[in-house]
Amino acid sequence: TMAHSKALLVLENFIGGKFVTCSSYIDSYNPSTGDVYCRVPDSGKEEVEAAVKAAKDAFPIWSSKSPLERSRILNKLADLIEHDLEAFAQAESKDQGKTITFARTVDIPRAVYNFRFFASSILHHTTECTEMATMGCVHYTSRAPVGVAGLISPWNLPLYLLTWKIAPAVACGNTVVAKPSEMTSVTAWMMCKLLEKAGVPHGVVNVVFGTGAKTGEALVCHPDVPLISFTGSTLTAQRIMEKSAPYCKRLSLELGGKNPAIIFDDADLIQCIPMTLRSSFANQGEICLCTSRIFVQRGIYSEFLKRFVAEAKKWKVGNPSDPTVDVGALISEEHLEKVRSYVKKAQAEGARVLCGEGVDSLTLPAGNQKGYFMLPTVIAEVKDESCCMQEEIFGPVTCVVAFDTEEEVIKRANSVKYGLAATVWSSNVGRVHRVAQRLQAGLVWTNCWLVRDLNLPFGGMKASGIGREGAKDSYEFFTEVKTITIKH
Ligand code: NAD
């Protein structure tokens, strides 16, 4: 109705320092109510073309600024986002379905930190130099920004993951065209409103909103975008590789996971249980690093399961804006159905659902009856070959199985196509090292989870990605290196 549509939030693309309307729009839902509350530009080739042109035009000036000048601007932007932290957190929670608590304590603080971190790290890089005295030569490397970077991000950690790409790209002197997920575009649009005040010159950061198939592909196929940094699913990454192959683009791909937690019988369960609940269910289980296969050594298996399930049942599901709620809404109705279907498949295969979906009843506040909610779900006695143990579910579902030996569990943990993250719980330091060395995962956390030092590489093995991001890795990705030889 007209009355309804008047109340909708309408986003605009941000191109060359200006907000511009689009000829068509798509609906964006509030996952906690099921209502359409926002309209997102349905950008296509034309909008992408304009954004790439603006980024190209801005490149000569931005790339010739000193790292210190760029650093000052990024720090200013970090301050401005931090100043509006509460507004950003509210918006992220409403748009994505995540709890306000998670948005306040994780998403937005990290978006701020991403800018601060790269504003600092850009000042500390050095290049290499070697001497070849017998030839009368010195060699040195020089690094320069590449040009217009295409940045494509997913819906689970919207501003957090988008800024994890924008910050290093522009810190290194590139200009960017960013495309957030069409399902979670609001905070990126809010950030655009702060760019001018931070001193980001027009055209350095452009944001085009829209779907992957239309906007994303137009960016991937644009000949003047030599580099694409993508975070999302493995399937989409394959498509991006195909589409960008004719242009030989440089790609960074951060993809899905099927992350194991390995819990030995000497683990400190007081620490391990609450942390494994978090690693399974934080952000509704919609984090690429979430645990979804828990291997527990036989001696403590039933004890672990009993305590884990009892704690899982205490996680409160409900209105994401209620600060006492632990689990918000899943991103969409389709996604909720997909996650639920995995639980049904597990049941059909003879696995036991110990709590959550299909077992316990979920009562929701009156205003959230049409939201996409689901209880934290624990499944036991699942076969390793089962789709629940092989495929990324990306929801609040975790599988618990028993193992006997170290050798056996390493093999089973590695027996999936993914290789993003793993956790190992044991008080035996030797064992922790041995197991960590042999796991096929880009990140291994022992006796903890999600503790990150942004200086160090982040990324996955196998189907979990190509390339790494981090202080040095992002610098290398977003710059082109040249080796120069000087003979006297
Ligand atoms: P997705 O692959 O569907 O979409 C990601 C982004 O790509 C969106 O912006 C989407 O619009 C765009 N896109 C889709 N099709 C495209 C195409 N053909 N060309 C160009 N762009 C296209 O993923 P999602 O559902 O938004 O996110 C969930 C996935 O992301 C999960 O698999 C999760 O594990 C993964 N993820 C990985 C990391 C990591 O760092 N490794 C972090 C978060 C999420």
Short mmCIF file of C-alpha atoms and ligand atoms in Angstrom, two decimals:
data_model
loop_
_atom_site.label_atom_id
_atom_site.label_comp_id
_atom_site.label_asym_id
_atom_site.label_seq_id
_atom_site.Cartn_x
_atom_site.Cartn_y
_atom_site.Cartn_z
CA THR A 1 0.00 0.00 0.00
CA MET A 2 1.06 3.63 -0.40
CA ALA A 3 0.99 4.25 3.32
CA HIS A 4 3.26 1.28 3.76
CA SER A 5 5.69 2.17 1.01
CA LYS A 6 6.08 5.71 2.37
CA ALA A 7 7.55 4.36 5.55
CA LEU A 8 10.17 2.29 3.74
CA LEU A 9 13.82 3.13 3.97
CA VAL A 10 15.12 3.70 0.44
CA LEU A 11 18.84 3.31 -0.23
CA GLU A 12 20.79 4.96 -3.03
CA ASN A 13 24.03 4.06 -4.73
CA PHE A 14 27.07 6.12 -3.77
CA ILE A 15 29.04 7.03 -6.88
CA GLY A 16 31.72 9.70 -7.25
CA GLY A 17 30.89 11.16 -3.85
CA LYS A 18 27.16 11.53 -4.56
CA PHE A 19 24.08 9.55 -3.71
CA VAL A 20 22.29 8.59 -6.91
CA THR A 21 18.89 7.00 -7.38
CA CYS A 22 18.50 3.84 -9.37
CA SER A 23 15.86 3.03 -11.99
CA SER A 24 14.69 -0.10 -10.16
CA TYR A 25 14.73 -1.41 -6.62
CA ILE A 26 14.48 -4.70 -4.74
CA ASP A 27 12.83 -5.39 -1.40
CA SER A 28 14.82 -6.01 1.74
CA TYR A 29 13.26 -7.78 4.72
CA ASN A 30 13.51 -7.34 8.43
CA PRO A 31 14.29 -10.97 9.37
CA SER A 32 12.87 -10.64 12.86
CA THR A 33 9.40 -9.61 11.65
CA GLY A 34 9.24 -10.87 8.07
CA ASP A 35 8.27 -7.36 6.86
CA VAL A 36 9.70 -5.55 3.88
CA TYR A 37 11.20 -2.44 5.41
CA CYS A 38 13.80 -1.25 2.96
CA ARG A 39 14.29 -0.85 -0.80
CA VAL A 40 17.71 -1.53 -2.22
CA PRO A 41 18.89 -0.33 -5.66
CA ASP A 42 18.80 -3.11 -8.24
CA SER A 43 21.94 -1.88 -9.96
CA GLY A 44 23.11 -3.25 -13.28
CA LYS A 45 25.82 -2.64 -15.87
CA GLU A 46 25.06 1.05 -16.16
CA GLU A 47 25.46 1.80 -12.45
CA VAL A 48 28.57 -0.36 -12.20
CA GLU A 49 30.02 1.42 -15.23
CA ALA A 50 29.46 4.82 -13.59
CA ALA A 51 31.02 3.63 -10.32
CA VAL A 52 34.07 2.14 -12.04
CA LYS A 53 34.56 5.35 -14.00
CA ALA A 54 34.39 7.43 -10.80
CA ALA A 55 36.89 5.10 -9.14
CA LYS A 56 39.21 5.25 -12.14
CA ASP A 57 39.09 9.04 -12.21
CA ALA A 58 39.89 9.25 -8.50
CA PHE A 59 42.82 6.82 -8.69
CA PRO A 60 45.65 9.17 -9.83
CA ILE A 61 45.13 11.59 -6.93
CA TRP A 62 44.41 9.01 -4.23
CA SER A 63 47.29 6.74 -5.18
CA SER A 64 49.73 9.63 -5.11
CA LYS A 65 48.84 10.62 -1.53
CA SER A 66 51.36 9.58 1.10
CA PRO A 67 50.50 6.65 3.36
CA LEU A 68 50.32 9.13 6.24
CA GLU A 69 47.69 11.24 4.48
CA ARG A 70 45.60 8.17 3.75
CA SER A 71 46.11 6.93 7.29
CA ARG A 72 44.77 10.18 8.78
CA ILE A 73 41.62 9.98 6.66
CA LEU A 74 40.96 6.35 7.60
CA ASN A 75 41.42 7.15 11.28
CA LYS A 76 38.92 9.99 10.94
CA LEU A 77 36.45 7.60 9.33
CA ALA A 78 36.96 5.12 12.17
CA ASP A 79 36.20 7.88 14.68
CA LEU A 80 33.03 8.89 12.84
CA ILE A 81 31.69 5.33 12.72
CA GLU A 82 32.55 4.88 16.37
CA HIS A 83 30.73 8.10 17.23
CA ASP A 84 27.58 6.60 15.63
CA LEU A 85 28.23 3.09 16.95
CA GLU A 86 24.80 2.68 18.50
CA ALA A 87 22.95 3.78 15.35
CA PHE A 88 25.07 1.41 13.25
CA ALA A 89 24.48 -1.45 15.68
CA GLN A 90 20.71 -0.90 15.68
CA ALA A 91 20.67 -0.81 11.90
CA GLU A 92 22.81 -3.94 11.55
CA SER A 93 20.62 -5.86 13.98
CA LYS A 94 17.41 -4.83 12.22
CA ASP A 95 18.76 -5.51 8.74
CA GLN A 96 20.49 -8.82 9.43
CA GLY A 97 18.48 -10.33 12.31
CA LYS A 98 21.53 -10.61 14.60
CA THR A 99 21.17 -9.63 18.24
CA ILE A 100 21.75 -6.03 19.19
CA THR A 101 24.32 -7.28 21.68
CA PHE A 102 26.36 -8.99 18.98
CA ALA A 103 26.15 -5.96 16.68
CA ARG A 104 27.22 -3.64 19.53
CA THR A 105 30.08 -5.76 20.79
CA VAL A 106 31.37 -7.50 17.66
CA ASP A 107 30.22 -6.16 14.27
CA ILE A 108 30.51 -2.42 14.62
CA PRO A 109 33.54 -2.25 16.96
CA ARG A 110 35.36 -4.49 14.48
CA ALA A 111 34.35 -2.31 11.52
CA VAL A 112 35.86 0.65 13.39
CA TYR A 113 38.96 -1.37 14.23
CA ASN A 114 39.40 -2.50 10.61
CA PHE A 115 39.93 1.14 9.59
CA ARG A 116 42.20 1.89 12.57
CA PHE A 117 44.21 -1.25 12.02
CA PHE A 118 44.97 -0.63 8.34
CA ALA A 119 45.44 3.11 8.98
CA SER A 120 48.28 2.04 11.25
CA SER A 121 49.68 -0.96 9.41
CA ILE A 122 50.08 0.95 6.13
CA LEU A 123 52.73 3.08 7.87
CA HIS A 124 54.89 0.10 8.75
CA HIS A 125 55.51 -1.82 5.57
CA THR A 126 58.98 -2.09 4.15
CA THR A 127 60.11 -3.44 0.82
CA GLU A 128 63.01 -5.76 0.09
CA CYS A 129 66.52 -5.00 -1.09
CA THR A 130 69.38 -7.32 -1.99
CA GLU A 131 72.92 -6.57 -3.02
CA MET A 132 74.84 -8.43 -5.72
CA ALA A 133 78.32 -7.02 -5.19
CA THR A 134 80.06 -9.16 -7.84
CA MET A 135 77.75 -7.74 -10.52
CA GLY A 136 77.82 -4.22 -9.09
CA CYS A 137 74.08 -4.35 -8.60
CA VAL A 138 71.44 -3.73 -5.99
CA HIS A 139 67.95 -5.05 -6.42
CA TYR A 140 64.95 -3.65 -4.64
CA THR A 141 61.22 -4.14 -4.72
CA SER A 142 58.69 -1.40 -5.06
CA ARG A 143 54.97 -1.78 -4.40
CA ALA A 144 52.20 0.26 -5.97
CA PRO A 145 48.40 0.15 -5.73
CA VAL A 146 46.76 -1.85 -8.51
CA GLY A 147 43.86 0.42 -9.51
CA VAL A 148 40.13 -0.09 -9.07
CA ALA A 149 39.36 -2.91 -6.66
CA GLY A 150 36.02 -4.73 -6.82
CA LEU A 151 34.87 -5.79 -3.35
CA ILE A 152 31.99 -8.23 -2.83
CA SER A 153 30.80 -9.22 0.63
CA PRO A 154 28.17 -11.51 2.21
CA TRP A 155 25.24 -10.93 4.58
CA ASN A 156 26.40 -12.55 7.80
CA LEU A 157 28.77 -9.85 9.11
CA PRO A 158 27.83 -7.01 6.77
CA LEU A 159 29.83 -3.93 7.74
CA TYR A 160 32.52 -5.97 9.50
CA LEU A 161 33.46 -7.91 6.36
CA LEU A 162 32.98 -5.05 3.91
CA THR A 163 35.32 -2.77 5.88
CA TRP A 164 37.83 -5.62 6.21
CA LYS A 165 38.20 -5.18 2.44
CA ILE A 166 37.66 -1.43 1.96
CA ALA A 167 40.20 -0.47 4.65
CA PRO A 168 43.26 -2.31 3.24
CA ALA A 169 42.28 -1.55 -0.38
CA VAL A 170 42.14 2.22 0.09
CA ALA A 171 44.97 2.28 2.64
CA CYS A 172 47.20 0.86 -0.09
CA GLY A 173 46.10 3.61 -2.49
CA ASN A 174 43.52 1.78 -4.58
CA THR A 175 40.07 3.14 -5.24
CA VAL A 176 37.12 0.80 -4.84
CA VAL A 177 33.72 -0.24 -6.06
CA ALA A 178 32.07 -2.22 -3.28
CA LYS A 179 28.97 -4.36 -3.45
CA PRO A 180 27.49 -5.53 -0.16
CA SER A 181 24.95 -8.34 -0.02
CA GLU A 182 21.55 -7.28 -1.34
CA MET A 183 20.08 -8.66 1.88
CA THR A 184 22.16 -6.45 4.18
CA SER A 185 22.98 -3.15 2.54
CA VAL A 186 21.94 -0.56 5.12
CA THR A 187 25.11 -0.08 7.16
CA ALA A 188 27.25 0.27 4.02
CA TRP A 189 24.91 3.05 2.89
CA MET A 190 25.17 4.70 6.32
CA MET A 191 28.95 4.56 6.11
CA CYS A 192 28.83 6.37 2.73
CA LYS A 193 27.22 9.33 4.51
CA LEU A 194 30.38 9.73 6.61
CA LEU A 195 32.99 9.53 3.86
CA GLU A 196 33.02 13.19 2.90
CA LYS A 197 33.31 14.34 6.51
CA ALA A 198 36.22 11.96 7.01
CA GLY A 199 37.96 13.56 4.05
CA VAL A 200 37.72 10.62 1.65
CA PRO A 201 37.93 12.27 -1.78
CA HIS A 202 35.03 11.73 -4.18
CA GLY A 203 35.29 8.52 -6.15
CA VAL A 204 37.71 6.75 -3.81
CA VAL A 205 34.95 4.65 -2.26
CA ASN A 206 31.92 3.87 -4.42
CA VAL A 207 29.14 1.54 -3.35
CA VAL A 208 26.70 -0.06 -5.78
CA PHE A 209 23.84 -2.04 -4.32
CA GLY A 210 22.08 -4.98 -5.91
CA THR A 211 22.04 -8.69 -6.49
CA GLY A 212 24.98 -10.96 -7.12
CA ALA A 213 23.78 -12.11 -10.51
CA LYS A 214 23.30 -8.57 -11.83
CA THR A 215 25.45 -6.08 -9.90
CA GLY A 216 28.11 -8.54 -8.72
CA GLU A 217 28.66 -10.05 -12.12
CA ALA A 218 28.81 -6.66 -13.82
CA LEU A 219 31.65 -5.79 -11.45
CA VAL A 220 33.42 -9.12 -11.91
CA CYS A 221 33.20 -8.76 -15.71
CA HIS A 222 34.26 -5.12 -15.90
CA PRO A 223 37.55 -4.90 -17.82
CA ASP A 224 38.78 -1.92 -15.75
CA VAL A 225 38.57 -3.77 -12.43
CA PRO A 226 41.80 -5.82 -12.27
CA LEU A 227 41.25 -7.20 -8.80
CA ILE A 228 38.31 -8.79 -7.01
CA SER A 229 38.18 -9.50 -3.29
CA PHE A 230 35.25 -11.77 -2.52
CA THR A 231 33.84 -13.26 0.67
CA GLY A 232 30.89 -15.62 0.32
CA SER A 233 30.01 -19.13 -0.70
CA THR A 234 32.20 -21.60 -2.57
CA LEU A 235 29.60 -21.91 -5.34
CA THR A 236 29.62 -18.18 -6.04
CA ALA A 237 33.43 -18.16 -5.95
CA GLN A 238 33.54 -20.81 -8.68
CA ARG A 239 31.29 -18.64 -10.83
CA ILE A 240 33.48 -15.58 -10.16
CA MET A 241 36.58 -17.52 -11.19
CA GLU A 242 34.93 -18.57 -14.44
CA LYS A 243 33.60 -15.11 -15.24
CA SER A 244 36.86 -13.34 -14.46
CA ALA A 245 39.11 -15.87 -16.21
CA PRO A 246 39.07 -14.08 -19.60
CA TYR A 247 40.49 -10.98 -17.89
CA CYS A 248 43.12 -12.80 -15.77
CA LYS A 249 41.95 -10.94 -12.68
CA ARG A 250 43.64 -11.17 -9.36
CA LEU A 251 41.28 -12.90 -6.92
CA SER A 252 41.08 -13.23 -3.17
CA LEU A 253 38.39 -15.72 -2.17
CA GLU A 254 37.23 -16.21 1.43
CA LEU A 255 34.65 -18.99 1.39
CA GLY A 256 32.66 -21.41 3.48
CA GLY A 257 33.69 -23.85 6.17
CA LYS A 258 32.71 -27.06 7.93
CA ASN A 259 34.78 -26.43 11.00
CA PRO A 260 35.59 -29.20 13.47
CA ALA A 261 36.05 -28.86 17.23
CA ILE A 262 38.20 -31.66 18.63
CA ILE A 263 37.76 -32.21 22.34
CA PHE A 264 40.18 -34.59 24.07
CA ASP A 265 39.37 -36.22 27.39
CA ASP A 266 41.88 -33.99 29.21
CA ALA A 267 40.13 -30.79 28.05
CA ASP A 268 39.07 -28.22 30.61
CA LEU A 269 35.31 -28.58 30.17
CA ILE A 270 34.59 -25.52 32.29
CA GLN A 271 36.17 -23.44 29.52
CA CYS A 272 35.44 -25.72 26.62
CA ILE A 273 31.67 -26.09 26.97
CA PRO A 274 30.66 -22.40 27.01
CA MET A 275 33.15 -21.60 24.26
CA THR A 276 31.98 -24.47 22.06
CA LEU A 277 28.40 -23.28 22.53
CA ARG A 278 29.50 -19.87 21.34
CA SER A 279 31.48 -21.28 18.45
CA SER A 280 28.41 -23.27 17.39
CA PHE A 281 25.63 -20.75 17.91
CA ALA A 282 27.06 -17.21 17.96
CA ASN A 283 25.36 -14.98 15.38
CA GLN A 284 22.79 -17.78 14.84
CA GLY A 285 25.63 -20.00 13.64
CA GLU A 286 25.97 -17.67 10.66
CA ILE A 287 29.72 -17.15 10.85
CA CYS A 288 32.06 -18.86 8.42
CA LEU A 289 34.22 -19.81 11.45
CA CYS A 290 31.41 -21.47 13.40
CA THR A 291 31.91 -25.00 14.68
CA SER A 292 29.53 -27.52 13.15
CA ARG A 293 31.25 -30.86 13.84
CA ILE A 294 32.18 -31.59 17.44
CA PHE A 295 34.42 -34.63 17.94
CA VAL A 296 34.50 -35.67 21.60
CA GLN A 297 36.83 -38.36 22.94
CA ARG A 298 34.92 -41.44 24.07
CA GLY A 299 35.80 -41.19 27.78
CA ILE A 300 34.02 -37.85 28.21
CA TYR A 301 31.48 -38.15 25.40
CA SER A 302 28.30 -38.71 27.42
CA GLU A 303 29.33 -36.26 30.13
CA PHE A 304 30.09 -33.60 27.51
CA LEU A 305 26.87 -34.21 25.62
CA LYS A 306 24.73 -33.98 28.76
CA ARG A 307 26.28 -30.69 29.86
CA PHE A 308 26.43 -29.23 26.35
CA VAL A 309 22.75 -29.90 25.63
CA ALA A 310 21.67 -28.57 29.03
CA GLU A 311 23.53 -25.32 28.30
CA ALA A 312 22.28 -25.09 24.71
CA LYS A 313 18.71 -25.16 25.99
CA LYS A 314 19.43 -22.02 28.03
CA TRP A 315 20.19 -19.93 24.93
CA LYS A 316 17.35 -17.47 24.57
CA VAL A 317 15.87 -17.06 21.11
CA GLY A 318 13.76 -14.00 20.36
CA ASN A 319 13.55 -10.35 19.43
CA PRO A 320 17.09 -9.33 18.40
CA SER A 321 16.67 -5.87 19.90
CA ASP A 322 16.14 -7.37 23.36
CA PRO A 323 19.60 -7.22 25.00
CA THR A 324 18.93 -10.44 26.94
CA VAL A 325 18.43 -12.47 23.75
CA ASP A 326 21.27 -14.78 22.63
CA VAL A 327 19.96 -15.95 19.26
CA GLY A 328 18.30 -13.61 16.78
CA ALA A 329 16.63 -14.32 13.46
CA LEU A 330 18.20 -16.11 10.51
CA ILE A 331 18.75 -14.02 7.41
CA SER A 332 15.78 -15.12 5.29
CA GLU A 333 12.87 -17.48 5.05
CA GLU A 334 14.68 -19.51 2.36
CA HIS A 335 17.74 -19.82 4.51
CA LEU A 336 15.70 -20.87 7.55
CA GLU A 337 14.01 -23.57 5.47
CA LYS A 338 17.37 -24.76 4.19
CA VAL A 339 18.81 -25.02 7.70
CA ARG A 340 15.70 -26.83 8.94
CA SER A 341 15.87 -29.29 6.05
CA TYR A 342 19.29 -30.46 7.27
CA VAL A 343 17.81 -31.36 10.65
CA LYS A 344 15.07 -33.35 8.93
CA LYS A 345 17.62 -35.16 6.77
CA ALA A 346 19.67 -36.07 9.83
CA GLN A 347 16.57 -37.48 11.53
CA ALA A 348 15.67 -39.46 8.44
CA GLU A 349 19.17 -40.96 8.50
CA GLY A 350 18.69 -42.12 12.08
CA ALA A 351 20.60 -39.41 13.92
CA ARG A 352 19.28 -38.18 17.28
CA VAL A 353 18.22 -34.55 17.67
CA LEU A 354 18.87 -33.83 21.34
CA CYS A 355 17.47 -30.33 21.55
CA GLY A 356 16.11 -27.56 19.38
CA GLU A 357 14.41 -27.88 16.02
CA GLY A 358 11.55 -30.39 16.02
CA VAL A 359 12.20 -31.36 19.64
CA ASP A 360 11.57 -28.30 21.81
CA SER A 361 8.95 -25.65 21.26
CA LEU A 362 9.84 -22.08 20.47
CA THR A 363 7.72 -19.27 21.85
CA LEU A 364 8.20 -15.89 20.28
CA PRO A 365 7.04 -12.38 21.22
CA ALA A 366 3.84 -11.22 19.44
CA GLY A 367 5.74 -8.95 17.04
CA ASN A 368 8.14 -11.70 15.95
CA GLN A 369 5.76 -14.47 14.97
CA LYS A 370 6.62 -14.09 11.29
CA GLY A 371 10.36 -13.79 11.87
CA TYR A 372 12.87 -16.44 10.77
CA PHE A 373 13.74 -17.96 14.13
CA MET A 374 15.08 -21.33 15.11
CA LEU A 375 16.28 -22.90 18.36
CA PRO A 376 19.92 -23.93 18.81
CA THR A 377 19.94 -27.55 17.69
CA VAL A 378 22.31 -30.33 18.75
CA ILE A 379 22.43 -33.55 16.74
CA ALA A 380 24.22 -36.72 17.87
CA GLU A 381 25.05 -40.05 16.23
CA VAL A 382 25.46 -38.59 12.79
CA LYS A 383 27.52 -40.56 10.28
CA ASP A 384 30.63 -38.83 8.93
CA GLU A 385 29.30 -39.28 5.36
CA SER A 386 25.99 -37.59 6.20
CA CYS A 387 25.29 -34.26 4.51
CA CYS A 388 25.06 -32.71 8.00
CA MET A 389 28.70 -33.65 8.57
CA GLN A 390 29.88 -32.73 5.06
CA GLU A 391 28.01 -29.61 3.92
CA GLU A 392 28.03 -26.12 5.33
CA ILE A 393 24.68 -25.56 7.09
CA PHE A 394 25.38 -21.97 8.25
CA GLY A 395 22.77 -21.95 10.99
CA PRO A 396 22.39 -22.79 14.69
CA VAL A 397 22.94 -26.53 14.18
CA THR A 398 25.89 -28.52 15.46
CA CYS A 399 26.69 -32.24 15.30
CA VAL A 400 28.39 -34.11 18.15
CA VAL A 401 30.15 -37.43 17.57
CA ALA A 402 32.55 -39.64 19.55
CA PHE A 403 36.13 -40.60 18.65
CA ASP A 404 38.80 -42.83 20.20
CA THR A 405 42.30 -41.92 19.03
CA GLU A 406 44.26 -38.87 17.94
CA GLU A 407 45.14 -40.46 14.61
CA GLU A 408 41.52 -41.30 13.91
CA VAL A 409 40.13 -37.87 14.75
CA ILE A 410 42.66 -36.02 12.57
CA LYS A 411 41.64 -38.16 9.63
CA ARG A 412 37.93 -37.64 10.27
CA ALA A 413 38.29 -33.90 10.87
CA ASN A 414 40.09 -33.59 7.53
CA SER A 415 37.56 -35.67 5.62
CA VAL A 416 35.50 -32.77 4.23
CA LYS A 417 36.01 -30.55 1.20
CA TYR A 418 36.43 -27.44 3.35
CA GLY A 419 39.44 -26.25 5.34
CA LEU A 420 38.73 -22.93 7.00
CA ALA A 421 39.03 -23.20 10.79
CA ALA A 422 39.34 -25.78 13.56
CA THR A 423 39.46 -25.77 17.35
CA VAL A 424 41.38 -28.23 19.54
CA TRP A 425 40.72 -28.65 23.26
CA SER A 426 43.32 -30.42 25.39
CA SER A 427 45.62 -29.62 28.30
CA ASN A 428 48.45 -31.62 26.72
CA VAL A 429 50.67 -29.08 24.96
CA GLY A 430 52.46 -31.68 22.87
CA ARG A 431 49.19 -33.06 21.58
CA VAL A 432 47.81 -29.63 20.85
CA HIS A 433 50.83 -28.86 18.65
CA ARG A 434 50.78 -32.23 16.90
CA VAL A 435 47.11 -32.03 16.05
CA ALA A 436 47.20 -28.36 15.03
CA GLN A 437 50.04 -29.09 12.61
CA ARG A 438 48.14 -31.86 10.87
CA LEU A 439 44.69 -30.28 10.54
CA GLN A 440 43.80 -29.01 7.09
CA ALA A 441 42.58 -25.57 8.12
CA GLY A 442 43.78 -22.02 7.56
CA LEU A 443 43.15 -21.21 11.23
CA VAL A 444 43.50 -23.50 14.25
CA TRP A 445 42.45 -22.24 17.67
CA THR A 446 43.51 -24.30 20.65
CA ASN A 447 41.65 -23.91 23.95
CA CYS A 448 39.90 -20.82 22.56
CA TRP A 449 37.91 -19.61 19.57
CA LEU A 450 37.78 -16.45 17.45
CA VAL A 451 40.77 -14.79 19.05
CA ARG A 452 42.21 -12.84 16.16
CA ASP A 453 45.36 -10.84 15.60
CA LEU A 454 44.71 -8.95 12.37
CA ASN A 455 48.45 -8.90 11.69
CA LEU A 456 48.41 -12.60 10.85
CA PRO A 457 46.97 -14.39 7.81
CA PHE A 458 43.27 -15.16 7.67
CA GLY A 459 41.79 -17.52 5.09
CA GLY A 460 41.02 -21.08 4.17
CA MET A 461 42.49 -24.16 2.53
CA LYS A 462 40.77 -26.50 0.05
CA ALA A 463 37.25 -25.34 -0.88
CA SER A 464 37.42 -22.64 1.80
CA GLY A 465 39.31 -20.24 -0.35
CA ILE A 466 42.29 -18.92 -2.21
CA GLY A 467 44.58 -16.33 -0.71
CA ARG A 468 44.86 -14.81 2.74
CA GLU A 469 43.95 -11.48 4.29
CA GLY A 470 45.79 -9.71 7.13
CA ALA A 471 48.32 -6.92 7.59
CA LYS A 472 50.96 -8.30 5.23
CA ASP A 473 48.69 -10.50 3.12
CA SER A 474 46.18 -7.75 2.33
CA TYR A 475 49.05 -5.37 1.55
CA GLU A 476 50.47 -7.88 -0.90
CA PHE A 477 47.07 -8.57 -2.45
CA PHE A 478 46.15 -4.92 -2.90
CA THR A 479 49.52 -3.86 -4.34
CA GLU A 480 51.51 -4.85 -7.39
CA VAL A 481 55.17 -5.57 -6.76
CA LYS A 482 58.04 -4.76 -9.07
CA THR A 483 61.69 -5.76 -8.79
CA ILE A 484 64.11 -3.07 -9.91
CA THR A 485 67.83 -3.66 -10.49
CA ILE A 486 70.32 -0.82 -10.34
CA LYS A 487 73.83 -1.32 -11.73
CA HIS A 488 76.48 1.23 -10.95
P1 NAD B 1 26.96 -15.69 -1.53
O1 NAD B 1 28.11 -16.33 -2.20
O2 NAD B 1 25.61 -16.08 -1.92
O3 NAD B 1 27.02 -14.12 -1.71
C1 NAD B 1 28.14 -13.35 -1.34
C2 NAD B 1 28.16 -12.07 -2.14
O4 NAD B 1 28.38 -12.40 -3.51
C3 NAD B 1 26.85 -11.28 -2.11
O5 NAD B 1 27.16 -9.90 -2.13
C4 NAD B 1 26.19 -11.70 -3.39
O6 NAD B 1 25.27 -10.76 -3.88
C5 NAD B 1 27.38 -11.83 -4.32
N1 NAD B 1 27.17 -12.69 -5.49
C6 NAD B 1 26.31 -13.74 -5.61
N2 NAD B 1 26.39 -14.26 -6.84
C7 NAD B 1 27.32 -13.55 -7.52
C8 NAD B 1 27.86 -13.63 -8.82
N3 NAD B 1 27.44 -14.53 -9.70
N4 NAD B 1 28.82 -12.74 -9.18
C9 NAD B 1 29.26 -11.83 -8.29
N5 NAD B 1 28.79 -11.70 -7.05
C10 NAD B 1 27.83 -12.56 -6.66
O7 NAD B 1 27.19 -15.90 0.03
P2 NAD B 1 26.23 -15.45 1.22
O8 NAD B 1 25.09 -16.40 1.26
O9 NAD B 1 25.96 -13.99 1.14
O10 NAD B 1 27.16 -15.65 2.48
C11 NAD B 1 27.30 -16.86 3.15
C12 NAD B 1 28.55 -17.57 2.72
O11 NAD B 1 29.68 -16.75 2.93
C13 NAD B 1 28.82 -18.82 3.52
O12 NAD B 1 29.26 -19.84 2.66
C14 NAD B 1 29.94 -18.41 4.45
O13 NAD B 1 30.74 -19.44 4.93
C15 NAD B 1 30.72 -17.49 3.61
N6 NAD B 1 31.55 -16.61 4.42
C16 NAD B 1 32.92 -16.78 4.39
C17 NAD B 1 33.74 -15.99 5.17
C18 NAD B 1 35.23 -16.13 5.17
O14 NAD B 1 35.91 -15.19 5.56
N7 NAD B 1 35.81 -17.23 4.74
C19 NAD B 1 33.16 -15.01 5.99
C20 NAD B 1 31.79 -14.89 6.02
C21 NAD B 1 30.99 -15.68 5.21
#
